[in-house]
Amino acid sequence: PGVQLPHDPQKKTIVVLGSGWGATSFLNTLDTTDYNVIVISPKNFFLFTPLLPSVAVGTLSPRSIIQSTRYVTRHKTRAVEVIEAEAQHVDVVNKTVSFIDNSAIQGELSATTIPYDYLVYAVGAEVQTFGIPGVTEHACFMKELHDAEKMQRLFLDCLESAAFHGQSEEEIKRLLHIVVVGGGPTGVELSGELHDFLEEDLKSWYPELADKIKITLVEALPSVLPMFSRRLIEYTVSTFKESKIDILTQTMVKEVKDKSVKLALPDKTVIDMPCGMVIWAAGNRGRAITQDLMAQLPGAQTNKRGITIDEYMEMKGTNGTIFAVGDCTSSSHAPTAQVASQQGAYLARAFAQRVKRDDLEAKVTELERSVAMILHDDERKKTQDELEGAKRQLAKFKIRPFTYSHQGTLAYIGSDKAIADLPFLNGSFASGGFLTFYFWRSAYLSTLFSLRNRTLVATDWVRTKIFGRDVARE
Ligand code: FAD
Ligand code: NAD
């Protein structure tokens, strides 16, 4: 009701929630010939998250790392309906999704409910704040495009306020102290990018201030980057030492204030550390809509970390109607883009197989009906044989389960250095310099989904190399 579907009543309807790694990879791979497809996401674009820290320091322009979802869907065999809206509720029993347009401009209709035959659930996760006071109010996240743009503005604001005529030394020191919370890959990569900005640009733009800029990375666990090997962790720690990025491990942020962070140190003492800005990269948690969805299946969905799926991406307890991929799920795989995109592509291929299975089922039903109706013996025998053949084919028909193929983990740590755990090299790999820098860049360039994005990102890199990063504050 309310929405005009690109509807063929003979075909089943797949509703896709999300336009991130999982959903986009699904849409890229899906053959839409046999389905009605509707995509619902509050963002009408895909965000290439690995390069988000580069946007935060102005190496890349925001638009270079996004791609309109319509760019993917317009090339599809059958029209895909793209709806910019936030799904608010999935009704598992009635198989419907309710969603609202919560953007600034709305039409007369801004909330509705549509039915689905299959739901591909790929809404990702949201920033985990652990309920720590002041995080939402005072810290800057590093998850969405607007987070990176906001961080760039705030960071440059810290610099300009420090440059304010007559500012005291103590206040300059505070304003130029940047605290990054979370020693996972996001926090580490962002610290590295900040360091490059400082070395390559700020030293010439703000010569009187550059030496006073300080970056502190705070991590609650005994080490940063726990998912990497010991050798790579040590390499990162020593690189950060040379880059004068302070790492505080076994240190927990207890509160974020307007002008400081409250830290619980390893010896349990609590201190207030003055700073100009705080970047919160402390991990993710499930969205409210995901919790609501799981709460409808209390017997099957008990894992607090996310949706439980089987090896076919099927959400347990939904009888083959809801499939979930990516960060909203809890599986043996890490919540990464690599996993989400492989799951999305797998699911699209599985849907192609599902059509074949449905066709076979329909053929069996049709032949059974024919056999019962045919009077002529010879003809009935022929149809009976055909029916047996179709039944055998159906019995043998199996949709292959998902298998994850790990392509390695790569992280840029600043100063033209990158670390990598590469399975094909049978171990870890850490290096710096010209070649690493270009290896890192070409790896990301090749992963970008479109030629348009590759061109924009490559052009931005050349622009930054020639003209430096921009320090004009929007
Ligand atoms: P997302 O990509 O987050 O997509 C979720 C989608 O759902 C979004 O389009 C969102 O708008 C939409 N959505 C949200 N709420 C709703 C709703 N209510 N209704 C409908 N749609 C909704 N991983 C790597 O493997 N390598 C990396 O180098 C890497 N770098 C990263 C760098 C950063 C800064 C960050 C933040 C993450 C990085 N990751 C990396 C992790 C990776 O981005 C995630 O694992 C990946 O995005 C998960 O894909 P997803 O499709 O599950 O979720
Ligand atoms: P994360 O969960 O990996 O790391 C967050 C860190 O914050 C944890 O180590 C945690 O101990 C720490 N933390 C939490 N609360 C804290 C507090 N109050 N005080 C101090 N420290 C605190 O999060 P992430 O780095 O955003 O990564 C999320 C996912 O995305 C991971 O699966 C990661 O592998 C993936 N990712 C991969 C890359 C890459 O491959 N280059 C880059 C970014 C993200």
Coordinates of C-alpha atoms and ligand atoms in Angstrom, one line a residue:
P1 CA 0.0 0.0 0.0
G2 CA 1.1 3.5 -0.7
V3 CA 4.3 2.6 -2.7
Q4 CA 4.3 1.6 -6.4
L5 CA 6.4 -1.4 -6.7
P6 CA 8.2 -2.4 -9.9
H7 CA 6.0 -5.4 -9.4
D8 CA 5.6 -8.6 -11.3
P9 CA 3.1 -10.7 -9.2
Q10 CA 4.6 -13.9 -10.7
K11 CA 8.0 -13.1 -9.1
K12 CA 9.0 -13.1 -5.5
T13 CA 9.9 -9.8 -3.9
I14 CA 13.3 -9.3 -2.2
V15 CA 13.5 -6.3 0.1
V16 CA 17.1 -5.2 0.8
L17 CA 17.8 -3.1 3.9
G18 CA 21.0 -1.1 3.7
S19 CA 23.4 0.3 1.1
G20 CA 26.7 -0.6 2.7
W21 CA 29.3 -3.3 2.0
G22 CA 26.9 -6.3 2.4
A23 CA 23.9 -4.8 0.5
T24 CA 26.0 -3.3 -2.3
S25 CA 27.9 -6.4 -2.9
F26 CA 24.6 -8.3 -2.9
L27 CA 23.1 -5.9 -5.5
N28 CA 26.2 -5.9 -7.6
T29 CA 26.0 -9.7 -8.0
L30 CA 22.3 -10.3 -8.0
D31 CA 20.6 -11.3 -11.3
T32 CA 17.3 -9.4 -10.9
T33 CA 15.6 -11.2 -13.8
D34 CA 13.7 -13.4 -11.5
Y35 CA 12.8 -11.1 -8.6
N36 CA 11.2 -7.9 -7.7
V37 CA 13.9 -6.0 -5.8
I38 CA 13.4 -3.0 -3.5
V39 CA 16.3 -1.4 -1.6
I40 CA 15.7 0.7 1.5
S41 CA 18.5 2.7 3.2
P42 CA 18.7 6.1 4.9
K43 CA 21.7 6.9 2.7
N44 CA 21.2 6.7 -1.0
F45 CA 24.9 5.8 -1.5
F46 CA 27.6 3.3 -0.7
L47 CA 30.5 4.5 1.5
F48 CA 34.0 3.0 1.0
T49 CA 34.9 2.9 4.7
P50 CA 38.6 1.9 4.4
L51 CA 39.4 5.4 3.1
L52 CA 37.3 7.3 5.6
P53 CA 40.3 8.4 7.7
S54 CA 41.8 9.9 4.6
V55 CA 38.7 12.1 4.2
A56 CA 39.0 13.2 7.8
V57 CA 42.4 14.9 7.2
G58 CA 41.5 16.1 3.7
T59 CA 43.7 13.8 1.6
L60 CA 40.6 12.7 -0.2
S61 CA 37.4 14.6 -1.0
P62 CA 34.2 13.2 0.6
R63 CA 32.5 12.6 -2.7
S64 CA 35.5 10.5 -4.0
I65 CA 34.7 7.6 -1.7
I66 CA 30.9 7.4 -2.1
Q67 CA 28.9 5.9 -4.9
S68 CA 25.2 6.4 -5.5
T69 CA 23.2 3.2 -5.0
R70 CA 21.3 4.0 -8.2
Y71 CA 24.7 3.7 -10.0
V72 CA 24.6 0.0 -9.2
T73 CA 20.9 -0.6 -9.7
R74 CA 20.4 1.2 -13.0
H75 CA 22.5 -1.4 -14.8
K76 CA 20.3 -4.3 -13.6
T77 CA 18.2 -6.4 -16.0
R78 CA 15.0 -5.5 -14.3
A79 CA 14.3 -2.2 -12.5
V80 CA 15.2 -2.0 -8.9
E81 CA 13.3 0.4 -6.7
V82 CA 15.6 2.5 -4.5
I83 CA 14.0 4.2 -1.5
E84 CA 15.9 6.6 0.7
A85 CA 14.3 5.8 4.1
E86 CA 15.1 4.4 7.4
A87 CA 13.5 1.0 8.2
Q88 CA 12.0 1.2 11.6
H89 CA 10.4 -2.2 12.1
V90 CA 10.4 -5.6 10.6
D91 CA 7.3 -7.8 11.3
V92 CA 8.6 -11.3 11.1
V93 CA 5.1 -12.9 11.3
N94 CA 3.4 -10.8 8.6
K95 CA 6.6 -10.4 6.6
T96 CA 6.5 -6.6 6.3
V97 CA 8.9 -3.7 6.7
S98 CA 7.8 -0.3 7.9
F99 CA 10.0 2.7 7.0
I100 CA 10.1 6.4 7.2
D101 CA 11.6 9.3 5.2
N102 CA 13.4 11.2 8.0
S103 CA 15.3 13.5 5.6
A104 CA 14.9 17.3 5.7
I105 CA 12.4 17.4 2.9
Q106 CA 9.5 15.1 2.8
G107 CA 6.5 14.6 0.6
E108 CA 2.9 14.0 1.7
L109 CA 3.7 10.4 2.3
S110 CA 6.7 9.8 4.5
A111 CA 6.0 6.6 6.3
T112 CA 4.7 3.3 5.0
T113 CA 4.8 -0.5 5.2
I114 CA 5.5 -3.0 2.4
P115 CA 5.5 -6.8 2.2
Y116 CA 8.4 -9.0 1.3
D117 CA 8.9 -12.6 0.4
Y118 CA 12.6 -12.5 1.3
L119 CA 14.3 -9.8 3.4
V120 CA 18.1 -9.2 3.0
Y121 CA 19.0 -7.6 6.2
A122 CA 22.3 -5.6 5.9
V123 CA 21.9 -2.5 8.2
G124 CA 25.4 -2.8 9.7
A125 CA 26.0 -1.5 13.3
E126 CA 26.2 1.7 15.1
V127 CA 28.9 3.3 17.3
Q128 CA 29.4 1.7 20.7
T129 CA 29.5 4.2 23.5
F130 CA 29.1 1.8 26.4
G131 CA 26.9 4.6 28.0
I132 CA 30.1 6.4 29.0
P133 CA 29.1 10.0 29.9
G134 CA 29.9 12.8 27.5
V135 CA 30.8 10.6 24.5
T136 CA 27.8 11.4 22.4
E137 CA 27.9 15.1 23.4
H138 CA 31.7 15.8 23.1
A139 CA 33.4 13.2 21.0
C140 CA 33.6 12.9 17.3
F141 CA 32.9 9.5 15.7
M142 CA 34.7 7.9 12.8
K143 CA 31.9 5.8 11.2
E144 CA 30.0 7.8 8.6
L145 CA 31.0 10.3 6.0
H146 CA 29.6 13.2 8.0
D147 CA 31.8 12.1 11.0
A148 CA 35.0 12.5 8.9
E149 CA 33.8 15.9 7.6
K150 CA 33.0 17.0 11.1
M151 CA 36.4 15.8 12.4
Q152 CA 38.2 17.8 9.7
R153 CA 36.3 21.0 10.6
L154 CA 36.8 20.5 14.4
F155 CA 40.5 19.7 14.0
L156 CA 41.1 22.8 11.9
D157 CA 39.0 24.8 14.5
C158 CA 41.4 23.6 17.2
L159 CA 44.3 24.9 15.2
E160 CA 42.7 28.3 14.4
S161 CA 41.7 28.7 18.1
A162 CA 45.2 27.9 19.2
A163 CA 46.5 30.5 16.7
F164 CA 44.1 33.1 18.2
H165 CA 46.1 36.2 19.1
G166 CA 47.4 36.2 22.7
Q167 CA 46.3 32.6 23.5
S168 CA 48.1 31.3 26.6
E169 CA 50.7 28.5 26.2
E170 CA 48.7 26.2 28.4
E171 CA 45.5 26.7 26.3
I172 CA 47.5 26.2 23.1
K173 CA 48.8 22.9 24.5
R174 CA 45.3 21.8 25.4
L175 CA 43.8 22.8 22.0
L176 CA 46.5 21.0 20.1
H177 CA 46.1 17.8 22.0
I178 CA 44.1 15.2 20.0
V179 CA 42.9 12.1 21.8
V180 CA 42.0 9.1 19.8
V181 CA 40.0 6.5 21.8
G182 CA 40.3 2.9 20.6
G183 CA 43.4 1.1 19.5
G184 CA 41.6 -1.0 16.9
P185 CA 42.4 -0.5 13.2
T186 CA 40.1 2.6 12.9
G187 CA 41.9 4.4 15.8
V188 CA 45.4 3.4 14.6
E189 CA 44.8 4.4 10.9
L190 CA 43.3 7.7 11.9
S191 CA 46.2 8.5 14.2
G192 CA 48.6 7.6 11.3
E193 CA 46.7 9.9 8.9
L194 CA 46.7 12.8 11.5
H195 CA 50.5 12.4 11.8
D196 CA 50.9 12.6 8.0
F197 CA 48.8 15.8 7.9
L198 CA 51.0 17.3 10.6
E199 CA 54.3 16.3 8.9
E200 CA 53.4 17.0 5.3
D201 CA 51.2 20.1 5.6
L202 CA 50.7 21.7 9.0
K203 CA 54.4 22.2 9.6
S204 CA 54.4 24.7 6.7
W205 CA 50.9 26.2 7.3
Y206 CA 51.2 26.6 11.0
P207 CA 55.0 26.6 11.7
E208 CA 54.6 28.3 15.1
L209 CA 52.1 25.6 16.3
A210 CA 53.1 22.4 14.5
D211 CA 55.6 21.2 17.1
K212 CA 53.0 21.6 19.8
I213 CA 50.5 19.3 18.2
K214 CA 50.2 16.0 20.2
I215 CA 48.3 12.9 19.4
T216 CA 47.4 10.3 22.1
L217 CA 45.9 6.9 21.4
V218 CA 44.1 5.4 24.3
E219 CA 43.4 1.7 24.4
A220 CA 41.7 -0.3 27.3
L221 CA 43.4 -3.6 26.4
P222 CA 47.1 -4.4 27.0
S223 CA 47.9 -3.9 23.3
V224 CA 46.7 -2.0 20.2
L225 CA 45.5 -4.0 17.1
P226 CA 44.8 -7.3 19.0
M227 CA 43.8 -8.9 15.7
F228 CA 47.3 -8.6 14.2
S229 CA 50.4 -10.7 14.9
R230 CA 52.8 -9.7 17.7
R231 CA 55.4 -8.7 15.1
L232 CA 53.1 -6.2 13.4
I233 CA 51.9 -4.8 16.7
E234 CA 55.5 -4.1 17.7
Y235 CA 56.2 -2.6 14.3
T236 CA 53.2 -0.3 14.8
V237 CA 54.2 0.7 18.3
S238 CA 57.7 1.5 17.3
T239 CA 56.5 3.5 14.2
F240 CA 54.1 5.5 16.5
K241 CA 57.0 6.1 18.9
E242 CA 59.1 7.6 16.0
S243 CA 56.0 9.6 14.9
K244 CA 55.6 10.9 18.4
I245 CA 52.1 9.4 18.8
D246 CA 51.7 8.5 22.4
I247 CA 50.0 5.1 23.1
L248 CA 48.4 4.6 26.4
T249 CA 47.4 0.9 26.8
Q250 CA 45.4 -0.6 29.7
T251 CA 43.9 2.8 30.0
M252 CA 40.1 3.2 30.0
V253 CA 38.3 6.4 29.1
K254 CA 35.6 6.9 31.8
E255 CA 34.2 10.2 30.7
V256 CA 34.5 12.7 27.9
K257 CA 34.2 16.3 28.9
D258 CA 34.2 19.6 27.0
K259 CA 37.9 20.2 27.4
S260 CA 39.3 16.9 28.8
V261 CA 39.0 13.2 29.0
K262 CA 38.8 11.3 32.3
L263 CA 41.1 8.3 32.2
A264 CA 41.5 5.3 34.5
L265 CA 45.2 4.4 34.3
P266 CA 46.7 0.9 34.6
D267 CA 47.4 1.5 38.3
K268 CA 43.7 2.4 38.7
T269 CA 44.3 6.1 39.4
V270 CA 41.9 8.4 37.6
I271 CA 43.1 11.5 35.9
D272 CA 41.7 14.3 33.8
M273 CA 43.7 14.8 30.7
P274 CA 43.1 18.2 28.9
C275 CA 42.6 18.0 25.2
G276 CA 41.2 20.0 22.2
M277 CA 39.2 17.2 20.7
V278 CA 38.4 13.5 21.2
I279 CA 37.9 11.0 18.4
W280 CA 35.8 8.0 19.4
A281 CA 36.8 4.8 17.6
A282 CA 35.9 2.3 20.4
G283 CA 34.0 -0.3 18.3
N284 CA 30.4 -1.0 17.3
R285 CA 27.1 -2.4 18.7
G286 CA 23.8 -3.6 17.1
R287 CA 21.2 -1.1 16.0
A288 CA 17.9 -0.6 17.8
I289 CA 16.0 -2.1 14.8
T290 CA 18.2 -5.2 15.0
Q291 CA 17.5 -5.6 18.7
D292 CA 13.8 -5.2 17.9
L293 CA 14.0 -7.8 15.2
M294 CA 15.9 -10.3 17.4
A295 CA 13.4 -9.8 20.2
Q296 CA 10.6 -11.2 18.0
L297 CA 12.5 -14.5 17.9
P298 CA 13.5 -15.0 21.6
G299 CA 14.0 -18.8 21.1
A300 CA 16.3 -18.6 18.1
Q301 CA 18.1 -15.3 18.6
T302 CA 19.9 -15.2 21.9
N303 CA 23.3 -13.9 21.0
K304 CA 23.7 -10.3 22.4
R305 CA 26.5 -9.5 19.9
G306 CA 24.2 -9.8 16.8
I307 CA 22.0 -11.9 14.6
T308 CA 22.6 -15.6 14.6
I309 CA 22.8 -16.9 11.0
D310 CA 23.5 -20.3 9.5
E311 CA 26.0 -21.1 6.8
Y312 CA 23.4 -20.0 4.2
M313 CA 23.1 -16.5 5.8
E314 CA 19.6 -17.4 6.9
M315 CA 18.5 -15.7 10.2
K316 CA 17.7 -18.5 12.6
G317 CA 14.1 -18.9 13.4
T318 CA 12.8 -17.2 10.2
N319 CA 12.1 -20.2 8.1
G320 CA 14.1 -19.1 5.0
T321 CA 12.5 -15.6 4.8
I322 CA 15.2 -13.4 6.4
F323 CA 18.8 -13.4 5.4
A324 CA 21.4 -11.3 7.3
V325 CA 24.9 -10.3 6.3
G326 CA 27.7 -8.1 7.6
D327 CA 28.2 -6.2 10.9
C328 CA 24.6 -6.8 12.1
T329 CA 25.4 -10.5 12.4
S330 CA 27.4 -12.4 15.0
S331 CA 29.4 -15.2 13.4
S332 CA 32.9 -16.7 13.7
H333 CA 34.1 -14.0 11.2
A334 CA 35.3 -10.5 12.2
P335 CA 32.9 -7.6 11.4
T336 CA 34.8 -6.4 8.4
A337 CA 34.0 -5.1 4.9
Q338 CA 35.7 -8.2 3.4
V339 CA 33.4 -10.6 5.2
A340 CA 30.2 -8.4 4.5
S341 CA 31.0 -8.2 0.8
Q342 CA 31.7 -11.9 0.4
Q343 CA 28.5 -12.7 2.3
G344 CA 26.5 -10.3 0.1
A345 CA 27.9 -11.8 -3.1
Y346 CA 27.4 -15.3 -1.9
L347 CA 23.8 -14.6 -1.0
A348 CA 23.1 -13.2 -4.5
R349 CA 24.4 -16.3 -6.1
A350 CA 22.4 -18.4 -3.7
F351 CA 19.2 -16.5 -4.8
A352 CA 20.0 -17.5 -8.4
Q353 CA 20.1 -21.1 -7.3
R354 CA 16.9 -20.6 -5.3
V355 CA 15.1 -19.6 -8.5
K356 CA 16.2 -22.8 -10.2
R357 CA 15.0 -24.8 -7.2
D358 CA 11.7 -23.0 -7.2
D359 CA 11.3 -23.7 -10.9
L360 CA 12.0 -27.4 -10.3
E361 CA 9.4 -27.5 -7.5
A362 CA 6.9 -25.8 -9.8
K363 CA 7.7 -28.3 -12.5
V364 CA 7.1 -31.2 -10.2
T365 CA 3.8 -29.8 -9.0
E366 CA 2.7 -29.3 -12.6
L367 CA 3.7 -32.8 -13.7
E368 CA 2.0 -34.3 -10.8
R369 CA -1.2 -32.6 -11.8
S370 CA -0.8 -33.7 -15.4
V371 CA -0.2 -37.3 -14.5
A372 CA -3.5 -37.4 -12.5
M373 CA -5.4 -35.9 -15.5
I374 CA -3.9 -37.8 -18.5
L375 CA -6.1 -40.8 -19.5
H376 CA -3.9 -42.2 -22.3
D377 CA -1.6 -44.9 -20.9
D378 CA 1.5 -44.2 -23.1
E379 CA 1.3 -40.5 -22.5
R380 CA 0.8 -40.9 -18.8
K381 CA 3.9 -43.2 -18.6
K382 CA 6.0 -40.6 -20.5
T383 CA 4.8 -37.8 -18.1
Q384 CA 5.4 -40.1 -15.1
D385 CA 9.0 -40.7 -16.2
E386 CA 9.5 -37.0 -16.6
L387 CA 8.1 -36.5 -13.1
E388 CA 10.4 -39.0 -11.6
G389 CA 13.3 -37.3 -13.3
A390 CA 12.3 -33.9 -12.0
K391 CA 11.9 -35.3 -8.5
R392 CA 15.4 -36.9 -8.6
Q393 CA 16.8 -33.6 -9.8
L394 CA 15.0 -31.8 -6.9
A395 CA 16.2 -34.3 -4.3
K396 CA 19.8 -33.7 -5.5
F397 CA 19.5 -30.0 -5.6
K398 CA 21.5 -28.3 -2.8
I399 CA 22.4 -24.7 -2.3
R400 CA 26.1 -24.6 -1.4
P401 CA 26.9 -23.1 2.0
F402 CA 29.0 -20.0 2.4
T403 CA 32.7 -20.3 2.8
Y404 CA 34.9 -17.3 3.7
S405 CA 38.1 -16.8 1.8
H406 CA 40.4 -14.5 3.8
Q407 CA 42.4 -12.2 1.5
G408 CA 44.5 -10.7 4.3
T409 CA 44.3 -7.7 6.6
L410 CA 45.9 -4.5 5.7
A411 CA 46.3 -1.3 7.7
Y412 CA 48.0 2.0 6.9
I413 CA 49.8 3.4 10.0
G414 CA 51.1 6.7 8.6
S415 CA 54.6 7.7 7.5
D416 CA 54.2 5.7 4.3
K417 CA 54.1 2.5 6.3
A418 CA 51.6 -0.3 6.2
I419 CA 51.2 -3.6 8.0
A420 CA 49.6 -6.6 6.5
D421 CA 48.6 -10.1 7.5
L422 CA 48.6 -11.9 4.1
P423 CA 47.6 -15.6 4.1
F424 CA 49.2 -16.2 0.7
L425 CA 52.6 -15.1 2.1
N426 CA 51.9 -17.5 5.0
G427 CA 52.4 -14.9 7.7
S428 CA 52.7 -11.3 8.5
F429 CA 54.3 -8.6 6.5
A430 CA 55.3 -5.1 7.7
S431 CA 57.1 -2.6 5.7
G432 CA 57.6 1.1 5.0
G433 CA 58.6 3.4 2.2
F434 CA 57.7 4.1 -1.3
L435 CA 56.7 0.5 -2.4
T436 CA 54.5 -0.2 0.6
F437 CA 52.7 3.1 0.3
Y438 CA 51.9 2.3 -3.4
F439 CA 51.0 -1.3 -2.5
W440 CA 48.6 -0.1 0.1
R441 CA 47.1 2.5 -2.3
S442 CA 46.8 0.1 -5.2
A443 CA 45.1 -2.5 -3.0
Y444 CA 42.4 0.0 -2.0
L445 CA 42.2 1.4 -5.5
S446 CA 41.5 -2.0 -6.9
T447 CA 38.8 -2.7 -4.3
L448 CA 36.8 0.4 -5.1
F449 CA 33.6 -0.6 -6.9
S450 CA 33.6 1.8 -9.8
L451 CA 36.0 3.4 -12.4
R452 CA 34.5 6.7 -11.4
N453 CA 35.6 6.3 -7.7
R454 CA 39.0 5.0 -8.7
T455 CA 39.6 8.0 -10.9
L456 CA 38.4 10.4 -8.3
V457 CA 40.5 8.9 -5.5
A458 CA 43.6 8.7 -7.8
T459 CA 43.1 12.3 -8.8
D460 CA 42.8 13.4 -5.1
W461 CA 46.1 11.6 -4.3
V462 CA 47.8 13.5 -7.1
R463 CA 46.2 16.8 -6.0
T464 CA 47.4 16.3 -2.4
K465 CA 50.9 15.4 -3.6
I466 CA 51.1 18.5 -5.7
F467 CA 49.2 21.1 -3.7
G468 CA 49.1 19.6 -0.2
R469 CA 46.0 19.2 1.9
D470 CA 43.6 22.1 2.3
V471 CA 43.5 23.9 5.6
A472 CA 40.5 26.2 4.7
R473 CA 37.8 25.4 7.1
E474 CA 34.2 25.2 5.7
Ligands
FAD1 P1 27.7 -1.0 6.5 O1 28.7 -0.9 5.5 O2 27.8 -0.1 7.7 O3 26.2 -0.6 5.9 C1 25.1 -0.6 6.6 C2 24.0 0.1 5.7 O4 22.8 0.1 6.4 C3 24.3 1.6 5.5 O5 24.1 1.9 4.1 C4 23.3 2.3 6.4 O6 23.0 3.6 5.9 C5 22.2 1.3 6.3 N1 21.2 1.4 7.4 C6 21.4 1.8 8.7 N2 20.3 1.8 9.4 C7 19.3 1.4 8.5 C8 17.9 1.2 8.7 N3 17.3 1.4 9.8 N4 17.2 0.8 7.6 C9 17.8 0.6 6.4 N5 19.2 0.8 6.2 C10 19.9 1.2 7.3 N6 36.8 -3.4 7.0 C11 37.7 -4.0 6.3 O7 37.5 -5.2 5.9 N7 38.8 -3.3 5.8 C12 39.1 -2.1 6.1 O8 40.1 -1.5 5.7 C13 38.1 -1.4 6.9 N8 38.3 -0.1 7.2 C14 37.3 0.6 8.0 C15 37.5 1.9 8.3 C16 36.6 2.6 9.0 C17 36.8 4.0 9.4 C18 35.4 1.9 9.5 C19 34.4 2.7 10.3 C20 35.2 0.6 9.2 C21 36.2 -0.1 8.4 N9 36.0 -1.4 8.1 C22 36.9 -2.1 7.3 C23 34.8 -2.2 8.6 C24 33.7 -2.2 7.5 O9 33.4 -0.9 7.1 C25 32.5 -2.8 8.0 O10 32.7 -4.1 8.5 C26 31.4 -2.9 6.9 O11 31.0 -1.6 6.6 C27 30.2 -3.8 7.2 O12 29.4 -3.8 6.2 P2 27.8 -3.8 6.4 O13 27.1 -3.9 5.1 O14 27.4 -4.9 7.4 O15 27.5 -2.4 7.1
NAD2 P1 37.5 -2.3 17.3 O1 36.3 -2.9 18.1 O2 38.3 -3.2 16.5 O3 38.4 -1.6 18.4 C1 38.0 -0.7 19.4 C2 38.9 -0.7 20.5 O4 38.5 0.3 21.4 C3 39.1 -2.0 21.2 O5 40.4 -2.4 21.2 C4 38.6 -1.6 22.7 O6 39.4 -2.3 23.6 C5 38.9 -0.1 22.7 N1 38.0 0.5 23.7 C6 36.7 0.4 23.9 N2 36.2 1.2 24.9 C7 37.3 1.9 25.3 C8 37.4 2.8 26.3 N3 36.4 3.3 27.1 N4 38.7 3.3 26.6 C9 39.7 2.9 25.8 N5 39.6 2.0 24.8 C10 38.4 1.5 24.6 O7 36.9 -1.1 16.5 P2 37.4 -0.5 15.1 O8 38.8 -0.2 15.1 O9 36.4 0.6 14.7 O10 37.1 -1.7 14.0 C11 35.8 -2.2 13.8 C12 35.8 -3.4 12.8 O11 36.2 -2.8 11.5 C13 36.9 -4.4 13.2 O12 36.4 -5.7 12.8 C14 38.1 -4.1 12.3 O13 38.8 -5.2 12.0 C15 37.4 -3.5 11.1 N6 38.3 -2.5 10.5 C16 39.3 -3.0 9.7 C17 40.3 -2.1 9.2 C18 41.4 -2.6 8.3 O14 41.4 -3.8 8.0 N7 42.3 -1.8 7.9 C19 40.2 -0.7 9.5 C20 39.2 -0.3 10.3 C21 38.2 -1.2 10.8

